[in-house]
Short mmCIF file of C-alpha atoms in Angstrom, two decimals:
data_model
loop_
_atom_site.label_atom_id
_atom_site.label_comp_id
_atom_site.label_asym_id
_atom_site.label_seq_id
_atom_site.Cartn_x
_atom_site.Cartn_y
_atom_site.Cartn_z
CA UNK A 1 -205.99 94.03 -102.41
CA UNK A 2 -204.85 91.44 -100.15
CA UNK A 3 -207.32 89.23 -98.35
CA UNK A 4 -205.28 88.14 -95.63
CA UNK A 5 -206.22 89.31 -91.97
CA UNK A 6 -204.49 92.37 -91.53
CA UNK A 7 -202.01 92.07 -88.28
CA UNK A 8 -203.17 93.32 -84.99
CA UNK A 9 -203.31 97.14 -83.93
CA UNK A 10 -200.39 96.35 -81.44
CA UNK A 11 -197.87 94.53 -84.11
CA UNK A 12 -198.21 97.80 -86.35
CA UNK A 13 -196.07 99.92 -83.98
CA UNK A 14 -195.66 103.64 -84.97
CA UNK A 15 -197.98 104.22 -87.96
CA UNK A 16 -197.21 106.86 -90.59
CA UNK A 17 -200.36 107.91 -92.78
CA UNK A 18 -199.65 109.34 -96.61
CA UNK A 19 -202.53 111.38 -97.65
CA UNK A 20 -203.87 112.09 -93.96
CA UNK A 21 -206.40 114.64 -94.58
CA UNK A 22 -208.45 112.07 -96.83
CA UNK A 23 -212.00 111.22 -95.05
CA UNK A 24 -210.86 107.53 -94.93
CA UNK A 25 -207.83 108.07 -94.27
CA UNK A 26 -208.19 110.58 -91.10
CA UNK A 27 -211.17 108.40 -89.84
CA UNK A 28 -208.48 105.48 -89.07
CA UNK A 29 -205.98 107.76 -88.09
CA UNK A 30 -208.43 109.29 -85.41
CA UNK A 31 -209.37 106.39 -83.91
CA UNK A 32 -205.60 105.09 -83.94
CA UNK A 33 -204.96 108.01 -81.79
CA UNK A 34 -207.50 107.67 -79.54
CA UNK A 35 -206.40 104.11 -78.86
CA UNK A 36 -202.81 104.90 -78.01
CA UNK A 37 -201.19 104.29 -81.19
CA UNK A 38 -198.44 106.52 -81.98
CA UNK A 39 -199.40 108.58 -85.09
CA UNK A 40 -198.19 110.54 -87.74
CA UNK A 41 -199.18 111.68 -90.88
CA UNK A 42 -198.80 114.25 -94.11
CA UNK A 43 -200.69 115.72 -97.25
CA UNK A 44 -200.32 117.93 -99.87
CA UNK A 45 -202.72 120.72 -98.39
CA UNK A 46 -202.99 121.92 -94.57
CA UNK A 47 -206.54 120.69 -94.17
CA UNK A 48 -208.95 121.09 -91.16
CA UNK A 49 -208.87 117.72 -90.07
CA UNK A 50 -205.29 117.66 -89.94
CA UNK A 51 -205.52 120.28 -86.83
CA UNK A 52 -207.88 118.27 -85.23
CA UNK A 53 -205.55 115.53 -85.41
CA UNK A 54 -202.48 117.31 -84.25
CA UNK A 55 -204.43 118.79 -81.21
CA UNK A 56 -205.44 114.88 -80.55
CA UNK A 57 -201.29 114.10 -80.35
CA UNK A 58 -200.51 112.87 -84.07
CA UNK A 59 -197.42 114.51 -85.63
CA UNK A 60 -198.60 116.13 -88.72
CA UNK A 61 -196.66 117.79 -91.57
CA UNK A 62 -197.89 119.28 -94.80
CA UNK A 63 -196.18 118.52 -98.44
CA UNK A 64 -194.25 114.92 -99.13
CA UNK A 65 -190.66 114.52 -97.82
CA UNK A 66 -188.90 111.08 -97.29
CA UNK A 67 -187.93 112.90 -94.04
CA UNK A 68 -191.46 112.71 -92.52
CA UNK A 69 -191.53 108.99 -92.39
CA UNK A 70 -189.45 109.59 -89.06
CA UNK A 71 -189.35 106.27 -87.19
CA UNK A 72 -192.60 105.11 -88.46
CA UNK A 73 -192.78 101.31 -88.34
CA UNK A 74 -195.78 100.91 -90.54
CA UNK A 75 -197.22 103.00 -93.27
CA UNK A 76 -200.99 103.35 -94.47
CA UNK A 77 -201.15 105.14 -97.99
CA UNK A 78 -204.30 106.48 -99.49
CA UNK A 79 -205.75 105.39 -102.91
CA UNK A 80 -204.78 108.67 -104.33
CA UNK A 81 -201.27 108.22 -103.91
CA UNK A 82 -199.05 107.86 -106.59
CA UNK A 83 -196.37 105.36 -106.73
CA UNK A 84 -193.62 107.90 -107.11
CA UNK A 85 -194.23 109.53 -103.83
CA UNK A 86 -191.26 110.61 -101.96
CA UNK A 87 -192.54 109.10 -98.76
CA UNK A 88 -194.08 105.76 -100.25
CA UNK A 89 -190.68 105.48 -102.12
CA UNK A 90 -188.80 105.86 -98.77
CA UNK A 91 -191.13 103.46 -97.09
CA UNK A 92 -190.55 100.61 -99.70
CA UNK A 93 -186.99 101.24 -99.88
CA UNK A 94 -186.45 100.61 -96.02
CA UNK A 95 -189.16 97.38 -96.31
CA UNK A 96 -191.23 98.82 -94.14
CA UNK A 97 -194.98 97.24 -94.52
CA UNK A 98 -197.58 99.33 -96.52
CA UNK A 99 -200.93 98.72 -95.80
CA UNK A 100 -203.98 99.94 -97.66
CA UNK A 101 -206.35 102.03 -95.66
CA UNK A 102 -208.52 98.91 -95.09
CA UNK A 103 -206.05 96.74 -93.76
CA UNK A 104 -205.25 99.45 -91.69
CA UNK A 105 -208.91 99.66 -90.30
CA UNK A 106 -209.03 95.71 -89.83
CA UNK A 107 -206.03 95.87 -87.84
CA UNK A 108 -207.39 98.68 -85.70
CA UNK A 109 -210.85 96.50 -85.07
CA UNK A 110 -209.20 93.08 -84.69
CA UNK A 111 -210.70 92.85 -80.79
CA UNK A 112 -213.97 94.37 -81.52
CA UNK A 113 -217.25 92.94 -82.43
CA UNK A 114 -217.45 94.19 -86.00
CA UNK A 115 -220.51 95.33 -87.93
CA UNK A 116 -219.70 96.18 -91.35
CA UNK A 117 -222.01 98.04 -94.05
CA UNK A 118 -221.53 97.02 -97.73
CA UNK A 119 -223.29 97.79 -100.98
CA UNK A 120 -223.69 99.71 -104.01
CA UNK A 121 -225.44 102.44 -102.66
CA UNK A 122 -226.43 103.45 -99.41
CA UNK A 123 -223.25 102.42 -96.88
CA UNK A 124 -222.55 105.90 -95.88
CA UNK A 125 -225.99 106.65 -94.82
CA UNK A 126 -226.84 103.06 -93.56
CA UNK A 127 -223.57 103.10 -91.15
CA UNK A 128 -224.40 106.64 -90.20
CA UNK A 129 -227.85 105.45 -89.07
CA UNK A 130 -226.51 102.34 -87.17
CA UNK A 131 -223.90 104.64 -85.23
CA UNK A 132 -226.84 106.95 -84.29
CA UNK A 133 -229.63 104.31 -83.52
CA UNK A 134 -226.82 102.63 -80.99
CA UNK A 135 -225.76 106.00 -79.08
CA UNK A 136 -229.29 106.92 -79.21
CA UNK A 137 -230.12 103.32 -77.28
CA UNK A 138 -227.17 103.85 -74.79
CA UNK A 139 -224.43 101.88 -76.92
CA UNK A 140 -221.14 103.49 -77.34
CA UNK A 141 -219.78 102.18 -80.52
CA UNK A 142 -216.48 102.89 -82.49
CA UNK A 143 -217.26 104.14 -85.56
CA UNK A 144 -215.55 104.81 -89.04
CA UNK A 145 -217.70 106.25 -92.09
CA UNK A 146 -216.99 107.57 -95.62
CA UNK A 147 -218.86 110.70 -94.83
CA UNK A 148 -219.31 113.20 -92.47
CA UNK A 149 -222.40 112.93 -90.17
CA UNK A 150 -224.19 115.98 -88.80
CA UNK A 151 -225.85 114.22 -85.78
CA UNK A 152 -222.38 112.86 -85.12
CA UNK A 153 -220.32 115.85 -85.66
CA UNK A 154 -217.35 113.69 -86.83
CA UNK A 155 -216.64 110.84 -89.31
CA UNK A 156 -215.03 108.44 -86.86
CA UNK A 157 -214.77 108.16 -83.03
CA UNK A 158 -213.40 105.35 -80.79
CA UNK A 159 -216.23 104.27 -78.57
CA UNK A 160 -216.43 103.15 -75.21
CA UNK A 161 -218.15 99.85 -76.09
CA UNK A 162 -216.76 96.76 -78.08
CA UNK A 163 -218.88 97.36 -81.30
CA UNK A 164 -217.27 98.51 -83.90
CA UNK A 165 -219.28 99.93 -86.94
CA UNK A 166 -217.29 100.79 -90.56
CA UNK A 167 -218.35 101.10 -94.07
CA UNK A 168 -216.97 98.79 -95.86
CA UNK A 169 -215.93 99.91 -99.65
CA UNK A 170 -216.02 97.17 -102.55
CA UNK A 171 -214.92 99.96 -105.24
CA UNK A 172 -211.73 98.27 -105.42
CA UNK A 173 -212.50 94.97 -103.47
CA UNK A 174 -210.83 96.11 -100.05
CA UNK A 175 -213.76 95.15 -98.45
CA UNK A 176 -212.73 91.92 -98.61
CA UNK A 177 -209.63 92.91 -95.74
CA UNK A 178 -212.74 93.15 -92.95
CA UNK A 179 -213.92 90.25 -90.51
CA UNK A 180 -217.18 91.35 -89.74
CA UNK A 181 -219.71 89.30 -87.07
CA UNK A 182 -222.52 90.94 -88.66
CA UNK A 183 -222.22 92.22 -92.19
CA UNK A 184 -224.90 94.58 -94.14
CA UNK A 185 -225.59 94.44 -97.68
CA UNK A 186 -227.86 97.17 -99.06
CA UNK A 187 -227.84 96.08 -102.60
CA UNK A 188 -225.74 94.85 -105.10
CA UNK A 189 -225.49 96.27 -108.53
CA UNK A 190 -222.39 96.68 -111.71
CA UNK A 191 -220.47 99.24 -110.78
CA UNK A 192 -216.77 100.11 -110.45
CA UNK A 193 -216.13 98.36 -113.80
CA UNK A 194 -212.86 100.06 -114.28
CA UNK A 195 -211.75 97.88 -111.36
CA UNK A 196 -214.12 94.71 -111.77
CA UNK A 197 -214.39 94.33 -115.59
CA UNK A 198 -217.64 92.55 -115.63
CA UNK A 199 -220.91 92.41 -113.53
CA UNK A 200 -220.00 88.97 -112.93
CA UNK A 201 -216.97 89.89 -110.85
CA UNK A 202 -218.68 92.37 -109.02
CA UNK A 203 -221.45 89.32 -107.62
CA UNK A 204 -218.31 87.05 -107.17
CA UNK A 205 -216.41 89.70 -104.83
CA UNK A 206 -219.97 89.98 -102.94
CA UNK A 207 -219.82 86.05 -102.48
CA UNK A 208 -216.61 85.98 -101.37
CA UNK A 209 -217.43 88.96 -98.86
CA UNK A 210 -220.19 86.69 -97.40
CA UNK A 211 -217.80 83.94 -97.08
CA UNK A 212 -216.03 85.69 -94.62
CA UNK A 213 -218.50 85.75 -92.18
CA UNK A 214 -218.44 82.95 -89.33
CA UNK A 215 -220.62 80.34 -88.36
CA UNK A 216 -222.05 82.54 -85.46
CA UNK A 217 -222.51 85.32 -87.62
CA UNK A 218 -225.15 86.98 -89.90
CA UNK A 219 -225.54 88.65 -93.02
CA UNK A 220 -228.24 91.10 -93.12
CA UNK A 221 -229.42 91.80 -96.66
CA UNK A 222 -232.21 94.06 -98.16
CA UNK A 223 -234.90 91.69 -99.67
CA UNK A 224 -236.44 94.76 -101.90
CA UNK A 225 -233.00 94.86 -103.97
CA UNK A 226 -232.60 91.86 -106.50
CA UNK A 227 -228.81 91.47 -106.05
CA UNK A 228 -229.16 91.76 -102.58
CA UNK A 229 -231.63 88.81 -102.34
CA UNK A 230 -229.77 86.96 -104.79
CA UNK A 231 -226.77 87.22 -102.70
CA UNK A 232 -228.66 86.32 -99.45
CA UNK A 233 -230.36 83.25 -101.30
CA UNK A 234 -226.77 81.99 -102.54
CA UNK A 235 -225.35 82.97 -98.93
CA UNK A 236 -228.17 80.43 -96.96
CA UNK A 237 -227.22 77.83 -99.46
CA UNK A 238 -223.85 77.73 -98.34
CA UNK A 239 -224.98 77.25 -94.66
CA UNK A 240 -222.08 79.30 -93.71
CA UNK A 241 -223.69 82.00 -91.56
CA UNK A 242 -227.28 83.13 -90.53
CA UNK A 243 -229.34 85.15 -93.00
CA UNK A 244 -231.96 87.95 -91.79
CA UNK A 245 -233.76 89.76 -94.90
CA UNK A 246 -235.40 93.12 -94.34
CA UNK A 247 -237.91 95.12 -96.72
CA UNK A 248 -241.28 95.77 -98.23
CA UNK A 249 -240.82 92.19 -99.65
CA UNK A 250 -242.92 89.21 -98.49
CA UNK A 251 -239.49 87.16 -98.01
CA UNK A 252 -238.65 89.70 -95.35
CA UNK A 253 -237.93 88.43 -91.83
CA UNK A 254 -238.03 92.67 -90.56
CA UNK A 255 -241.08 93.86 -92.76
CA UNK A 256 -240.95 97.73 -93.49
CA UNK A 257 -244.29 99.39 -94.12
CA UNK A 258 -243.83 102.77 -96.01
CA UNK A 259 -246.75 104.96 -96.70
CA UNK A 260 -244.51 107.71 -97.17
CA UNK A 261 -243.17 110.61 -94.67
CA UNK A 262 -244.77 110.35 -91.20
CA UNK A 263 -246.41 106.69 -92.06
CA UNK A 264 -243.29 104.25 -91.72
CA UNK A 265 -242.83 101.75 -89.71
CA UNK A 266 -241.08 98.22 -88.90
CA UNK A 267 -242.86 94.83 -88.23
CA UNK A 268 -240.60 92.47 -86.43
CA UNK A 269 -241.50 89.36 -84.39
CA UNK A 270 -241.86 91.09 -81.16
CA UNK A 271 -244.41 93.88 -82.84
CA UNK A 272 -245.03 96.77 -85.02
CA UNK A 273 -242.49 99.97 -84.36
CA UNK A 274 -243.53 103.25 -86.13
CA UNK A 275 -240.33 105.25 -87.23
CA UNK A 276 -240.01 109.07 -86.84
CA UNK A 277 -237.53 109.82 -89.71
CA UNK A 278 -236.34 113.02 -90.73
CA UNK A 279 -234.81 111.95 -93.96
CA UNK A 280 -237.11 111.47 -97.08
CA UNK A 281 -237.43 108.38 -99.74
CA UNK A 282 -237.97 104.80 -99.63
CA UNK A 283 -234.50 104.39 -99.69
CA UNK A 284 -234.12 105.74 -96.52
CA UNK A 285 -236.82 104.25 -95.13
CA UNK A 286 -234.71 100.77 -96.11
CA UNK A 287 -231.67 101.69 -94.75
CA UNK A 288 -233.41 102.49 -91.54
CA UNK A 289 -234.31 99.27 -91.35
CA UNK A 290 -231.11 97.46 -91.91
CA UNK A 291 -230.22 99.48 -88.85
CA UNK A 292 -233.35 98.42 -87.00
CA UNK A 293 -231.97 94.23 -87.67
CA UNK A 294 -228.73 95.29 -86.69
CA UNK A 295 -229.58 96.70 -83.57
CA UNK A 296 -232.07 93.66 -82.62
CA UNK A 297 -228.92 91.35 -83.50
CA UNK A 298 -226.96 93.36 -80.67
CA UNK A 299 -229.52 93.32 -78.23
CA UNK A 300 -231.02 96.28 -78.23
CA UNK A 301 -234.58 96.72 -77.52
CA UNK A 302 -236.32 97.56 -80.52
CA UNK A 303 -238.68 100.00 -79.33
CA UNK A 304 -235.52 101.69 -77.72
CA UNK A 305 -234.02 101.57 -81.41
CA UNK A 306 -237.36 102.78 -82.94
CA UNK A 307 -237.28 105.44 -80.77
CA UNK A 308 -232.99 106.46 -81.39
CA UNK A 309 -233.48 106.58 -85.51
CA UNK A 310 -235.47 109.75 -84.84
CA UNK A 311 -231.83 111.50 -83.86
CA UNK A 312 -230.68 110.56 -87.46
CA UNK A 313 -230.64 113.74 -89.62
CA UNK A 314 -228.55 112.71 -92.62
CA UNK A 315 -224.92 112.20 -93.64
CA UNK A 316 -222.91 114.84 -95.53
CA UNK A 317 -223.80 114.93 -99.33
CA UNK A 318 -226.65 112.46 -98.61
CA UNK A 319 -229.67 114.75 -99.75
CA UNK A 320 -228.11 117.69 -97.41
CA UNK A 321 -230.16 120.74 -97.46
CA UNK A 322 -228.20 123.62 -98.43
CA UNK A 323 -230.28 126.59 -98.13
CA UNK A 324 -233.16 128.42 -99.48
CA UNK A 325 -233.91 131.72 -101.32
CA UNK A 326 -237.13 132.87 -103.21
CA UNK A 327 -238.94 129.93 -101.84
CA UNK A 328 -236.76 127.22 -103.57
CA UNK A 329 -235.02 124.62 -101.48
CA UNK A 330 -231.96 123.49 -102.29
CA UNK A 331 -230.29 120.09 -101.77
CA UNK A 332 -227.04 118.38 -102.83
CA UNK A 333 -226.40 114.75 -102.86
CA UNK A 334 -223.61 112.57 -103.89
CA UNK A 335 -225.49 109.88 -106.31
CA UNK A 336 -222.75 109.38 -109.24
CA UNK A 337 -224.77 105.83 -110.38
CA UNK A 338 -227.99 105.62 -112.40
CA UNK A 339 -229.87 103.86 -109.10
CA UNK A 340 -228.59 106.55 -106.62
CA UNK A 341 -229.68 109.66 -108.81
CA UNK A 342 -233.43 107.89 -108.98
CA UNK A 343 -233.32 107.66 -105.30
CA UNK A 344 -232.32 111.14 -104.77
CA UNK A 345 -234.64 112.20 -107.42
CA UNK A 346 -237.40 110.25 -105.60
CA UNK A 347 -236.50 112.03 -102.52
CA UNK A 348 -236.90 115.27 -104.00
CA UNK A 349 -239.89 114.63 -105.33
CA UNK A 350 -241.43 113.55 -102.15
CA UNK A 351 -240.15 117.20 -100.54
CA UNK A 352 -241.38 118.87 -103.25
CA UNK A 353 -245.18 118.04 -103.31
CA UNK A 354 -247.11 119.06 -106.29
CA UNK A 355 -244.18 121.50 -107.19
CA UNK A 356 -241.32 121.08 -109.67
CA UNK A 357 -237.66 119.33 -109.31
CA UNK A 358 -234.71 120.57 -111.01
CA UNK A 359 -231.61 118.52 -110.88
CA UNK A 360 -227.84 119.91 -111.99
CA UNK A 361 -225.83 116.44 -112.59
CA UNK A 362 -222.33 115.83 -113.00
CA UNK A 363 -221.14 112.46 -114.57
CA UNK A 364 -218.32 110.94 -112.81
CA UNK A 365 -215.84 108.92 -114.54
CA UNK A 366 -215.67 108.52 -118.36
CA UNK A 367 -215.83 104.83 -118.14
CA UNK A 368 -219.11 105.16 -115.71
CA UNK A 369 -220.64 107.30 -118.32
CA UNK A 370 -219.77 105.19 -121.24
CA UNK A 371 -221.48 102.20 -119.28
CA UNK A 372 -224.20 103.54 -117.96
CA UNK A 373 -225.12 106.75 -120.03
CA UNK A 374 -228.97 105.76 -121.09
CA UNK A 375 -229.67 104.18 -117.69
CA UNK A 376 -228.35 107.95 -116.30
CA UNK A 377 -230.74 109.18 -118.81
CA UNK A 378 -233.83 107.47 -117.59
CA UNK A 379 -233.14 108.22 -114.02
CA UNK A 380 -232.74 112.02 -114.77
CA UNK A 381 -236.32 112.26 -116.62
CA UNK A 382 -237.89 112.01 -112.81
CA UNK A 383 -236.88 115.88 -112.78
CA UNK A 384 -239.11 118.71 -114.44
CA UNK A 385 -235.33 120.12 -115.22
CA UNK A 386 -232.25 118.31 -115.97
CA UNK A 387 -229.33 120.04 -116.80
CA UNK A 388 -225.94 118.05 -117.21
CA UNK A 389 -222.27 119.27 -116.68
CA UNK A 390 -219.39 117.98 -118.80
CA UNK A 391 -217.68 114.81 -116.89
CA UNK A 392 -215.67 115.02 -113.61
CA UNK A 393 -212.71 112.73 -114.64
CA UNK A 394 -211.25 112.27 -110.91
CA UNK A 395 -208.81 109.24 -111.63
CA UNK A 396 -209.21 108.88 -115.50
CA UNK A 397 -207.78 110.25 -118.59
CA UNK A 398 -210.86 110.73 -120.94
CA UNK A 399 -212.01 108.41 -123.43
CA UNK A 400 -212.50 109.14 -127.07
CA UNK A 401 -216.19 110.22 -127.93
CA UNK A 402 -217.31 109.91 -124.26
CA UNK A 403 -218.77 113.13 -122.99
CA UNK A 404 -221.93 114.35 -121.22
CA UNK A 405 -224.02 114.41 -124.48
CA UNK A 406 -224.33 110.65 -124.19
CA UNK A 407 -226.50 111.45 -121.50
CA UNK A 408 -228.06 114.28 -122.96
CA UNK A 409 -229.08 112.78 -126.26
CA UNK A 410 -231.49 110.61 -124.41
CA UNK A 411 -233.05 113.14 -122.61
CA UNK A 412 -236.49 115.00 -124.04
CA UNK A 413 -237.16 118.60 -123.92
CA UNK A 414 -236.63 118.84 -120.38
CA UNK A 415 -232.77 117.88 -120.46
CA UNK A 416 -229.72 119.66 -121.89
CA UNK A 417 -225.94 120.05 -121.50
CA UNK A 418 -225.03 123.12 -119.65
CA UNK A 419 -221.70 125.19 -118.89
CA UNK A 420 -220.15 125.36 -115.55
CA UNK A 421 -220.10 128.01 -113.40
CA UNK A 422 -222.30 131.14 -113.66
CA UNK A 423 -224.22 129.36 -116.57
CA UNK A 424 -225.61 126.47 -114.70
CA UNK A 425 -226.42 128.52 -111.97
CA UNK A 426 -228.29 131.13 -113.73
CA UNK A 427 -230.36 128.30 -115.57
CA UNK A 428 -231.18 126.90 -112.40
CA UNK A 429 -232.27 130.30 -110.91
CA UNK A 430 -234.31 131.28 -113.94
CA UNK A 431 -236.14 127.89 -114.13
CA UNK A 432 -236.73 127.68 -110.34
CA UNK A 433 -240.27 128.97 -108.88
CA UNK A 434 -241.28 129.17 -105.12
CA UNK A 435 -242.08 125.97 -103.31
CA UNK A 436 -239.67 124.00 -106.19
CA UNK A 437 -236.80 121.95 -105.29
CA UNK A 438 -233.48 122.07 -106.70
CA UNK A 439 -230.70 119.12 -106.42
CA UNK A 440 -227.31 119.02 -107.43
CA UNK A 441 -226.01 115.57 -107.80
CA UNK A 442 -222.65 113.68 -108.55
CA UNK A 443 -219.79 112.92 -106.91
CA UNK A 444 -216.93 115.73 -107.88
CA UNK A 445 -217.27 119.59 -107.60
CA UNK A 446 -220.85 119.74 -108.63
CA UNK A 447 -221.21 119.58 -104.61
CA UNK A 448 -219.46 123.55 -104.45
CA UNK A 449 -222.95 124.64 -106.87
CA UNK A 450 -225.37 124.49 -103.99
CA UNK A 451 -224.25 127.51 -101.89
CA UNK A 452 -223.83 129.48 -105.20
CA UNK A 453 -227.28 128.74 -106.15
CA UNK A 454 -228.78 129.52 -102.42
CA UNK A 455 -226.94 133.18 -102.89
CA UNK A 456 -228.09 133.84 -106.41
CA UNK A 457 -231.64 132.97 -105.52
CA UNK A 458 -231.39 135.78 -102.55
CA UNK A 459 -231.18 132.92 -99.77
#
């Protein structure tokens, strides 16, 4: 990825999006259309968001064809677009600038006060919380989030204020294209080693990210996470920007008191402020503390910020309630790293109380399964029943010897491999009793199982 600052929005001219139906691509396109940029775009399938973009004024085509470029002056290509895509080939042959989504978003944000949220986990939820908080406190930010947010009704919008809140994805290094004034880092752990190669390279990329902050900027980092805390200490030592820590740790500038549901509060220099959070789990309480820290940096009254957080009901696929049947509640979560699985199961356990928790987990990527098989097993042991589907390959080819059995061989009697479709649904329905929680987890198509489970339970 390039680390040079992207051009200004005005310099882009007419912009064509290849793969405009993707959640990240459509977010940037939606904001550009709202800001008066001439936008066109294509995707292989006719997706609902494309109809919305067409209604807003974008020129939309279904199916890829070189002719779809029209008179475009800049092209934005989604990360899933193949090099032999006819539109991408035509753009390169014509000498048109081809931007990564992050470069297009950076250009769109060039004149705004930018708040970015980075971290191995919790980016979408924290970005969503900040946006909902600011809206509730009377600030109308522009925002671009990597997930749909029920409380917002959409994953991106053009606001009336100069504040722009954006999720910053580290998975391919593209977060280095942004120039934030306020940067949140929720946590730093080795992940996406298919891109980085080593854990050290992951840590180095976050150092480069914080080096982008200006002297009058601020790094907001989690004191409870070893990686984020170490990053904050290195940033303080470097001295290029201010650092604010949040968490339950004594090192935190914003201190979180988390006594469980209904007993969450944040202590700042201005006092102690109870939080009425709709979303369970320590990880969400920490995300709320990060949102509070950003709000205070933007001049929002602390009490108004704390009150506004009550309006956050969660992001899509982040412990998302799917329904209930036979007294069994079903949730879905995007968790695809051991730390995320552990956090999602902790949230499920807090909701289940004295009842049991059953998880259907789908590993995502062969490389990630190979690197973290035993860690996934340790995380899944928090469930009473852990059923594991075959690996969802996504962008990868199979790796010899790497299967879901690498995970299940470390599980006890409560864990096992399960076949896809009806077999998995029936196994979960048979295991669950009234009051229990069923959680589907993973970044692949396991998300489709929730409604099927609810239907089987008679919900």
